[in-house]
Each structure stands twice: as structure tokens, then as C-alpha cells.
Coordinates of N, CA and C and ligand atoms in Angstrom, one line a residue:
X814 N -77.7 -67.0 42.2 CA -76.5 -67.4 42.7 C -76.7 -68.7 43.4
X815 N -75.7 -69.7 43.0 CA -75.4 -70.8 43.4 C -74.4 -71.2 44.2
X816 N -74.4 -72.4 45.3 CA -73.3 -72.8 45.7 C -73.6 -74.5 45.7
X817 N -72.4 -75.1 45.5 CA -72.5 -76.7 45.5 C -71.2 -77.3 46.3
X818 N -71.5 -78.0 46.9 CA -70.3 -78.8 47.5 C -70.2 -80.2 46.7
X819 N -68.9 -80.0 46.1 CA -68.5 -81.6 45.3 C -67.4 -82.2 45.8
X820 N -67.6 -83.8 45.8 CA -66.7 -84.8 46.3 C -66.0 -85.0 45.1
X821 N -64.7 -84.9 45.2 CA -64.0 -85.4 43.7 C -63.8 -86.9 44.2
X822 N -63.6 -87.6 42.9 CA -63.0 -89.2 43.0 C -61.6 -89.2 43.6
X823 N -61.5 -90.0 44.6 CA -60.1 -90.3 45.2 C -59.7 -91.5 44.7
X824 N -58.3 -91.5 44.5 CA -57.7 -92.9 44.3 C -56.8 -93.2 45.4
X825 N -57.1 -94.1 46.2 CA -56.4 -94.3 47.8 C -55.7 -95.6 47.4
X826 N -54.5 -95.8 47.7 CA -53.8 -97.1 47.8 C -53.1 -97.0 49.1
X827 N -52.2 -98.1 49.1 CA -51.2 -98.4 50.3 C -50.1 -97.0 50.6
X828 N -49.7 -96.5 49.3 CA -49.1 -95.4 49.2 C -49.3 -94.0 49.5
X829 N -50.7 -93.9 49.6 CA -51.5 -92.7 49.7 C -52.5 -92.4 49.1
X830 N -53.1 -91.3 48.8 CA -54.4 -90.8 48.1 C -53.7 -89.7 46.9
X831 N -54.6 -89.8 45.8 CA -54.6 -89.0 44.7 C -56.1 -88.3 44.4
X832 N -56.0 -87.2 43.9 CA -57.2 -86.5 43.5 C -56.9 -86.0 42.2
X833 N -57.7 -85.8 41.2 CA -57.5 -85.5 40.2 C -58.5 -84.4 39.6
X834 N -58.7 -83.4 38.9 CA -59.6 -82.5 38.8 C -59.3 -82.3 37.0
X835 N -60.5 -82.4 36.4 CA -60.5 -82.4 34.7 C -61.5 -81.0 34.5
X836 N -61.0 -80.1 33.6 CA -61.9 -79.0 33.4 C -62.9 -79.7 32.4
X837 N -64.1 -78.9 32.3 CA -65.3 -79.5 32.1 C -66.2 -80.4 32.8
X838 N -65.3 -81.5 33.3 CA -65.9 -82.6 34.2 C -66.1 -82.1 35.6
X839 N -64.9 -81.7 36.2 CA -65.0 -81.4 37.6 C -65.0 -80.0 37.8
X840 N -64.4 -79.2 36.8 CA -64.6 -77.8 37.1 C -65.5 -77.1 35.8
X841 N -66.6 -76.8 36.2 CA -67.6 -76.5 35.2 C -67.2 -75.1 34.4
X842 N -66.2 -74.5 34.3 CA -66.1 -73.4 33.7 C -64.6 -73.5 33.2
X843 N -64.4 -72.3 32.2 CA -62.8 -72.7 31.8 C -62.0 -71.5 32.7
X844 N -61.0 -72.3 33.1 CA -60.2 -71.9 34.1 C -59.4 -70.7 33.6
X845 N -59.2 -69.6 34.3 CA -58.3 -68.4 33.8 C -57.3 -68.2 35.0
X846 N -57.6 -68.7 36.3 CA -56.8 -68.1 37.3 C -56.9 -69.3 38.4
X847 N -55.4 -69.5 39.0 CA -55.3 -70.2 40.4 C -54.7 -69.7 41.2
X848 N -55.0 -69.6 42.4 CA -54.6 -68.8 43.5 C -54.6 -69.5 44.9
X849 N -53.9 -69.1 45.9 CA -54.1 -70.0 47.0 C -53.6 -69.0 48.1
X850 N -54.2 -69.1 49.1 CA -54.2 -68.7 50.4 C -53.2 -69.5 51.4
X851 N -52.4 -69.1 52.0 CA -51.6 -69.9 52.7 C -50.6 -69.2 53.9
X852 N -50.1 -69.7 54.9 CA -49.5 -69.0 56.0 C -50.4 -68.2 56.5
X853 N -51.5 -68.9 57.2 CA -53.0 -68.1 57.5 C -52.9 -68.2 59.1
X854 N -52.7 -67.1 59.7 CA -53.1 -67.1 60.9 C -54.3 -67.6 61.3
X855 N -54.6 -68.4 62.5 CA -55.9 -68.9 63.2 C -56.8 -67.7 63.1
X856 N -56.5 -66.8 63.7 CA -57.7 -65.8 63.9 C -57.8 -64.7 62.5
X857 N -56.9 -65.1 61.6 CA -56.9 -64.3 60.3 C -58.7 -64.4 59.9
X858 N -59.3 -63.5 59.2 CA -60.7 -63.6 58.5 C -60.3 -62.8 57.2
X859 N -60.8 -63.6 56.1 CA -60.4 -63.2 54.7 C -61.7 -63.3 54.0
X860 N -61.8 -62.8 52.8 CA -62.9 -62.9 52.1 C -63.8 -61.3 52.3
X861 N -64.8 -61.7 52.8 CA -65.8 -60.3 53.3 C -66.0 -59.5 51.7
X862 N -66.6 -60.3 50.8 CA -66.8 -59.5 49.8 C -67.7 -60.8 48.7
X863 N -68.1 -60.4 47.8 CA -69.0 -61.1 46.8 C -68.5 -60.8 45.3
X864 N -68.7 -61.6 44.6 CA -68.3 -61.4 43.2 C -69.5 -61.3 42.0
X865 N -69.5 -60.4 41.2 CA -70.4 -60.3 40.5 C -70.6 -61.4 39.3
X866 N -69.7 -61.4 38.6 CA -69.7 -62.8 37.6 C -68.9 -63.9 38.0
X867 N -67.7 -63.9 38.7 CA -66.7 -64.7 38.8 C -67.2 -66.2 39.4
X868 N -66.7 -67.2 38.6 CA -67.2 -68.6 39.1 C -65.7 -69.2 39.7
X869 N -66.2 -70.0 41.1 CA -64.9 -70.2 41.7 C -65.2 -71.5 42.1
X870 N -63.9 -72.5 42.3 CA -64.0 -73.6 42.9 C -62.8 -73.6 43.9
X871 N -63.4 -73.6 45.4 CA -62.6 -73.6 46.5 C -62.0 -74.9 47.1
X872 N -60.8 -75.3 47.3 CA -60.5 -76.5 47.8 C -59.3 -76.3 48.7
X873 N -59.6 -76.7 50.0 CA -58.6 -76.6 51.1 C -57.7 -77.9 50.6
X874 N -56.5 -77.9 50.0 CA -55.6 -78.9 49.8 C -54.9 -79.1 50.8
X875 N -54.8 -78.4 51.9 CA -54.2 -78.9 53.3 C -54.8 -78.2 54.4
X876 N -55.1 -79.2 55.5 CA -55.7 -78.3 56.7 C -57.0 -78.3 56.7
X877 N -57.7 -77.2 57.3 CA -58.9 -77.0 57.3 C -59.5 -75.5 57.6
X878 N -60.5 -75.0 56.8 CA -61.0 -73.8 57.3 C -62.7 -73.8 57.1
X879 N -63.0 -72.7 57.7 CA -64.4 -72.4 57.8 C -64.9 -71.2 56.6
X880 N -65.7 -71.8 55.8 CA -66.3 -70.6 54.8 C -67.8 -70.4 55.3
X881 N -68.2 -69.2 55.3 CA -69.5 -68.8 55.6 C -69.9 -68.1 54.5
X882 N -71.4 -68.4 54.0 CA -71.9 -68.0 52.8 C -73.1 -67.2 53.3
X883 N -73.1 -66.0 52.8 CA -74.3 -65.3 53.5 C -75.4 -65.0 52.5
X884 N -76.6 -65.3 52.8 CA -77.6 -65.2 52.0 C -78.8 -64.1 52.3
X885 N -78.4 -63.2 52.9 CA -79.1 -62.3 53.8 C -80.0 -62.7 54.7
X886 N -80.8 -63.4 54.2 CA -81.8 -63.8 55.5 C -81.3 -65.3 56.2
X887 N -80.1 -65.8 55.8 CA -79.4 -66.9 56.5 C -78.1 -66.9 56.1
X888 N -77.5 -67.7 57.0 CA -76.2 -67.9 56.4 C -75.9 -69.4 56.4
X889 N -75.0 -69.9 55.8 CA -74.6 -71.3 55.6 C -73.2 -71.6 55.8
X890 N -72.9 -72.6 56.7 CA -71.4 -72.4 57.3 C -70.8 -74.0 56.8
X891 N -69.8 -74.0 56.1 CA -69.1 -75.0 55.2 C -67.7 -75.3 55.5
X892 N -67.3 -76.6 56.4 CA -66.1 -76.9 56.7 C -65.2 -77.2 55.4
X893 N -64.1 -76.8 54.7 CA -63.4 -77.4 53.9 C -62.2 -78.1 54.7
X894 N -62.1 -79.4 54.5 CA -61.1 -79.9 55.2 C -60.4 -81.1 54.6
X895 N -60.6 -81.4 53.0 CA -60.2 -82.3 52.3 C -59.9 -81.6 51.1
X896 N -58.8 -82.5 50.4 CA -58.3 -82.0 48.9 C -59.5 -82.5 47.8
X897 N -60.1 -83.5 48.4 CA -61.2 -84.1 47.4 C -62.5 -83.7 47.8
X898 N -62.8 -82.6 48.5 CA -64.1 -81.9 48.6 C -63.7 -80.4 48.0
X899 N -64.8 -80.0 47.3 CA -64.7 -78.6 46.7 C -65.9 -78.1 47.0
X900 N -65.9 -76.5 47.1 CA -67.0 -75.7 47.1 C -66.9 -74.7 45.8
X901 N -68.1 -75.0 45.1 CA -68.2 -74.3 43.8 C -69.2 -73.2 44.3
X902 N -68.8 -71.9 44.0 CA -69.6 -70.4 43.8 C -69.7 -69.9 42.5
X903 N -71.2 -69.9 42.3 CA -71.3 -69.4 41.1 C -72.3 -68.1 41.2
X904 N -71.7 -66.8 41.0 CA -72.9 -65.7 41.2 C -72.6 -65.0 42.6
X905 N -73.6 -64.0 42.6 CA -73.5 -63.1 44.0 C -73.6 -63.8 45.4
X906 N -72.5 -64.2 45.8 CA -72.6 -64.8 47.2 C -71.4 -64.0 48.3
X907 N -71.9 -63.5 49.2 CA -71.1 -62.9 50.3 C -70.4 -64.2 50.8
X908 N -69.2 -64.0 51.0 CA -68.4 -65.0 51.6 C -67.4 -64.5 52.8
X909 N -67.2 -65.3 53.7 CA -66.3 -65.0 54.6 C -65.3 -66.2 54.9
X910 N -64.3 -66.1 55.1 CA -63.2 -67.3 55.5 C -62.6 -67.1 56.8
X911 N -62.8 -68.0 57.6 CA -62.2 -68.0 59.1 C -61.7 -69.4 59.4
X912 N -61.2 -69.2 60.9 CA -60.8 -70.7 61.3 C -59.7 -71.5 60.7
X913 N -58.6 -70.7 60.5 CA -57.6 -71.7 59.6 C -56.8 -72.6 60.6
X914 N -56.8 -73.6 60.1 CA -55.8 -74.6 60.8 C -54.6 -74.1 60.5
X915 N -53.3 -74.6 61.2 CA -51.9 -74.4 61.4 C -51.4 -74.5 59.7
X916 N -51.7 -75.6 59.3 CA -51.2 -76.0 57.9 C -52.2 -75.8 56.8
X917 N -53.2 -74.7 57.1 CA -54.1 -74.7 56.1 C -53.5 -74.0 54.8
X918 N -54.0 -74.4 53.4 CA -53.7 -73.8 52.4 C -54.9 -74.1 51.5
X919 N -55.6 -72.9 51.2 CA -56.9 -72.9 50.6 C -56.6 -72.5 49.0
X920 N -56.9 -73.4 48.0 CA -56.7 -73.0 46.7 C -58.0 -72.7 46.1
X921 N -57.9 -71.8 45.2 CA -58.9 -71.3 44.5 C -59.0 -71.3 42.8
X922 N -59.7 -72.2 42.2 CA -59.9 -72.2 41.0 C -60.8 -71.1 40.5
X923 N -60.6 -70.2 39.3 CA -61.3 -69.3 39.2 C -61.6 -69.1 37.6
X924 N -62.7 -68.7 37.1 CA -63.2 -68.5 35.7 C -62.7 -67.3 35.2
X925 N -62.1 -66.5 35.8 CA -61.6 -65.2 35.2 C -60.3 -64.6 35.7
X926 N -59.8 -63.8 35.1 CA -58.4 -63.2 35.7 C -58.9 -62.3 36.9
X927 N -58.2 -61.7 37.6 CA -58.4 -60.7 38.8 C -58.8 -59.6 38.1
X928 N -59.9 -58.9 38.7 CA -60.5 -57.6 38.4 C -61.4 -57.1 39.5
X929 N -60.8 -56.2 40.4 CA -61.0 -55.4 41.1 C -62.6 -54.9 40.9
X930 N -63.2 -54.8 39.7 CA -64.6 -54.3 39.3 C -65.3 -55.6 39.7
X931 N -65.1 -56.6 39.6 CA -65.9 -57.6 39.7 C -66.3 -57.9 41.3
X932 N -65.5 -57.3 42.1 CA -65.9 -57.4 43.7 C -66.8 -56.4 44.3
X933 N -67.7 -56.9 45.0 CA -68.7 -55.9 46.1 C -68.0 -56.0 47.4
X934 N -67.3 -55.2 47.9 CA -66.8 -55.3 49.0 C -67.4 -54.7 50.5
X935 N -68.7 -54.1 50.0 CA -69.3 -53.4 51.0 C -70.7 -54.4 51.1
X936 N -70.8 -54.8 52.5 CA -71.9 -55.7 52.9 C -73.1 -54.8 52.4
X937 N -73.5 -53.5 52.8 CA -74.6 -53.0 52.5 C -74.8 -53.2 51.1
X938 N -74.1 -52.7 50.2 CA -74.2 -52.8 48.7 C -74.5 -54.2 48.3
X939 N -74.0 -55.3 48.9 CA -74.3 -56.7 48.7 C -75.8 -56.9 48.9
X940 N -76.2 -56.5 49.9 CA -77.7 -56.6 50.4 C -78.5 -55.8 49.4
X941 N -78.2 -54.7 49.0 CA -79.1 -54.1 48.1 C -79.2 -54.7 46.8
X942 N -78.0 -55.0 46.4 CA -77.9 -55.9 45.2 C -78.5 -57.5 44.9
X943 N -78.3 -58.1 46.0 CA -79.1 -59.2 46.3 C -80.7 -59.2 46.3
X944 N -81.2 -58.1 46.9 CA -82.5 -57.9 46.9 C -83.1 -57.7 45.9
X945 N -82.1 -56.9 45.0 CA -82.5 -56.5 43.7 C -82.9 -57.6 42.7
X946 N -81.7 -58.5 42.8 CA -81.6 -59.4 41.8 C -82.6 -60.4 42.2
X947 N -83.1 -60.4 43.4 CA -84.3 -61.4 44.2 C -85.4 -61.3 43.2
X948 N -86.0 -60.0 42.8 CA -87.1 -59.3 42.4 C -87.5 -60.0 40.9
Ligands
LIG25 P1 -58.0 -59.9 48.9 O1 -59.1 -60.0 47.7 O2 -57.9 -59.2 50.2 O3 -58.0 -61.4 49.5 P2 -59.1 -62.1 50.2 O4 -60.4 -61.7 49.9 O5 -59.1 -63.8 49.7 O6 -58.9 -62.0 51.5 O7 -56.4 -59.8 48.2 C1 -55.5 -59.3 48.8 C2 -54.4 -58.6 47.9 O8 -54.2 -59.6 46.7 C3 -55.2 -57.6 47.3 O9 -54.2 -56.5 47.0 C4 -55.5 -58.1 45.7 C5 -54.5 -58.9 45.4 N1 -55.0 -60.2 44.2 C6 -54.4 -60.5 43.3 O10 -53.5 -59.5 43.0 N2 -54.8 -61.2 42.2 C7 -55.5 -61.8 42.8 O11 -56.0 -63.0 42.0 C8 -56.3 -62.3 44.3 C9 -57.5 -63.3 44.5 C10 -55.8 -61.1 44.9

């Protein structure tokens, strides 16, 4: 399981800023799906699952939110607050998404189609599989 914070190249001039992502270069997998979380209440809590095989690139294209990654023995908190900052998730990582700002739009670029069979939604099941994978 791997996570990586990626800073994309920004093109900034007096008109504003532009960020561009290219497959293979900025997105290290073939893109099959893009979805966005929006109209999010501040107190909402999303995620609370892990994926078995899916690779994802999370980008907060507006506003900000807090991503918590759970590695069983420790948790890592990451604030996504800029369209030029991405969080790459590859492999079995339990994630929780909270603290949505009023204008938050979280866009997720994914390596595969939606498949409920790729989800682990039970934390106990996640811990068991995580410990098994660590052997
Ligand atoms: P859910 O997994 O609860 O979202 P999150 O984990 O981000 O809080 O998904 C909410 C609903 O949307 C659920 O019924 C499944 C559906 N869904 C799709 O149909 N396609 C998708 O690509 C995603 C991510 C979810």
C-alpha cells in the first residue's frame, strides 16, 4: 500500500492559474473513471473504506478537506486545499474524508470502473487483511 502527495505544475499569470494533468506523466495509471464529491456538509464524514486493487488520485479542485489514512498502527492526516495538489492512493488503505469547507469539490480520478466488490467497508475486515498482507 502506497500513498504519495503530488504537486502538479502550475501556470500562473496575472489572469489566474492553470493546472494540467496528463496520463502516464501526472496520473500513473490508465484512467477509467472520474467522480466528484460536492455539496458537502461540513460535518459530513465520507469514505470509511479501503480498496483492494483500485488506484486513485484525489484532488480538491475547490475549497479544502481533510483526508485521514489509517495504517492500523498509525494514522496520517493530509489536508487537500489546492487544485495543484494531489493525493495518490495505491492499494489497501483505509481512508476517511472530513472537514469539508463550504465550497469543497473533491475530484477523484480512478483506475477502474465502480465495483462494489473492490471495497472493504468493515474496519475489522480491513485490519485483518492489512495484517495478513504485512506478513
Ligand atoms: P460511497 O461509496 O458511499 O461514497 P464515499 O465512500 O465517497 O463516501 O458512494 C455513494 C453512492 O454512490 C453509493 O450508492 C455508490 C455510488 N457510486 C457509484 O455509483 N459510482 C461511483 O463511482 C462511486 C464512487 C459511488
